[in-house]
Amino acid sequence: MSAYLLLALAIAAEVTGTVSLKLSEGFSKLGPSIVVVLGYGVAFVALSVVLKMGLPIGVAYAIWAAAGVAAVALVGVVFLHERINLTMVGGIALVIGGVVLIELGSAQ
């Protein structure tokens, strides 16, 4: 399995855990609380394997963090009916742009 595919799994698991954290209502709901623990567990194990496979930590973490921020924001807007404005969209774009620059810089 490629490092980037495994990184995508880590991102999906982290986003699942984060969204479930909101749905757990302060860990007062058992089902979402279990998903939080499982999601973060899978995310960290997958990320550790990605790092073991040789992907630089700065690149891996930047991609993981930026994709997570963007995905959680999108899930919040689409499924949880949270508000988003132009300033927030700009912030997400800057985070993603920063990751692109880190990736480009690591290739030199």
Short mmCIF file of C-alpha atoms in Angstrom, two decimals, residues 1-84:
data_model
loop_
_atom_site.label_atom_id
_atom_site.label_comp_id
_atom_site.label_asym_id
_atom_site.label_seq_id
_atom_site.Cartn_x
_atom_site.Cartn_y
_atom_site.Cartn_z
CA MET A 1 0.00 0.00 0.00
CA SER A 2 1.40 3.41 -0.90
CA ALA A 3 2.22 5.94 1.80
CA TYR A 4 -0.21 8.46 0.34
CA LEU A 5 -3.07 5.97 0.27
CA LEU A 6 -2.40 5.09 3.89
CA LEU A 7 -2.20 8.81 4.71
CA ALA A 8 -5.65 9.21 3.14
CA LEU A 9 -6.91 6.49 5.48
CA ALA A 10 -5.36 8.33 8.45
CA ILE A 11 -7.08 11.54 7.37
CA ALA A 12 -10.46 9.85 6.92
CA ALA A 13 -10.17 8.19 10.34
CA GLU A 14 -9.19 11.49 12.01
CA VAL A 15 -12.07 13.35 10.37
CA THR A 16 -14.47 10.59 11.44
CA GLY A 17 -13.16 10.82 14.99
CA THR A 18 -13.43 14.60 15.07
CA VAL A 19 -16.98 14.68 13.73
CA SER A 20 -17.94 11.93 16.18
CA LEU A 21 -16.46 14.03 18.97
CA LYS A 22 -19.08 16.67 18.25
CA LEU A 23 -21.81 14.04 17.96
CA SER A 24 -20.79 12.46 21.29
CA GLU A 25 -22.00 15.59 23.12
CA GLY A 26 -19.15 15.63 25.61
CA PHE A 27 -18.81 11.83 25.63
CA SER A 28 -22.37 11.53 26.92
CA LYS A 29 -23.44 9.33 23.96
CA LEU A 30 -21.81 5.90 23.87
CA GLY A 31 -21.89 5.16 20.12
CA PRO A 32 -20.19 8.34 18.91
CA SER A 33 -17.78 8.17 21.88
CA ILE A 34 -16.60 4.73 20.76
CA VAL A 35 -16.17 6.03 17.19
CA VAL A 36 -14.01 8.89 18.54
CA VAL A 37 -11.59 6.49 20.21
CA LEU A 38 -11.51 4.10 17.24
CA GLY A 39 -11.15 6.93 14.70
CA TYR A 40 -8.23 8.56 16.47
CA GLY A 41 -6.63 5.16 17.14
CA VAL A 42 -6.75 4.20 13.47
CA ALA A 43 -5.55 7.67 12.46
CA PHE A 44 -2.47 7.58 14.68
CA VAL A 45 -1.55 4.00 13.81
CA ALA A 46 -1.89 4.73 10.08
CA LEU A 47 0.11 7.94 10.41
CA SER A 48 2.87 6.11 12.28
CA VAL A 49 3.08 3.51 9.49
CA VAL A 50 3.22 6.31 6.89
CA LEU A 51 6.18 7.81 8.73
CA LYS A 52 7.84 4.39 8.97
CA MET A 53 7.42 4.05 5.19
CA GLY A 54 9.65 7.11 4.80
CA LEU A 55 7.32 10.01 4.11
CA PRO A 56 8.90 13.08 5.77
CA ILE A 57 7.11 14.05 8.97
CA GLY A 58 6.67 17.68 7.91
CA VAL A 59 5.03 16.69 4.65
CA ALA A 60 2.87 13.95 6.18
CA TYR A 61 1.66 16.09 9.06
CA ALA A 62 1.03 19.12 6.87
CA ILE A 63 -1.10 17.10 4.46
CA TRP A 64 -2.88 15.35 7.35
CA ALA A 65 -3.64 18.58 9.18
CA ALA A 66 -4.72 20.63 6.16
CA ALA A 67 -6.88 17.91 4.66
CA GLY A 68 -8.42 17.30 8.09
CA VAL A 69 -9.20 21.00 8.60
CA ALA A 70 -10.77 21.31 5.16
CA ALA A 71 -12.75 18.07 5.44
CA VAL A 72 -14.07 18.77 8.95
CA ALA A 73 -15.11 22.26 7.88
CA LEU A 74 -16.91 20.84 4.83
CA VAL A 75 -18.65 18.14 6.90
CA GLY A 76 -19.68 20.80 9.40
CA VAL A 77 -21.25 22.95 6.70
CA VAL A 78 -22.89 20.18 4.67
CA PHE A 79 -24.07 17.75 7.35
CA LEU A 80 -24.11 19.70 10.61
CA HIS A 81 -25.49 22.92 9.10
CA GLU A 82 -22.69 25.06 10.52
CA ARG A 83 -22.13 28.48 9.07
CA ILE A 84 -19.17 29.36 6.90
#
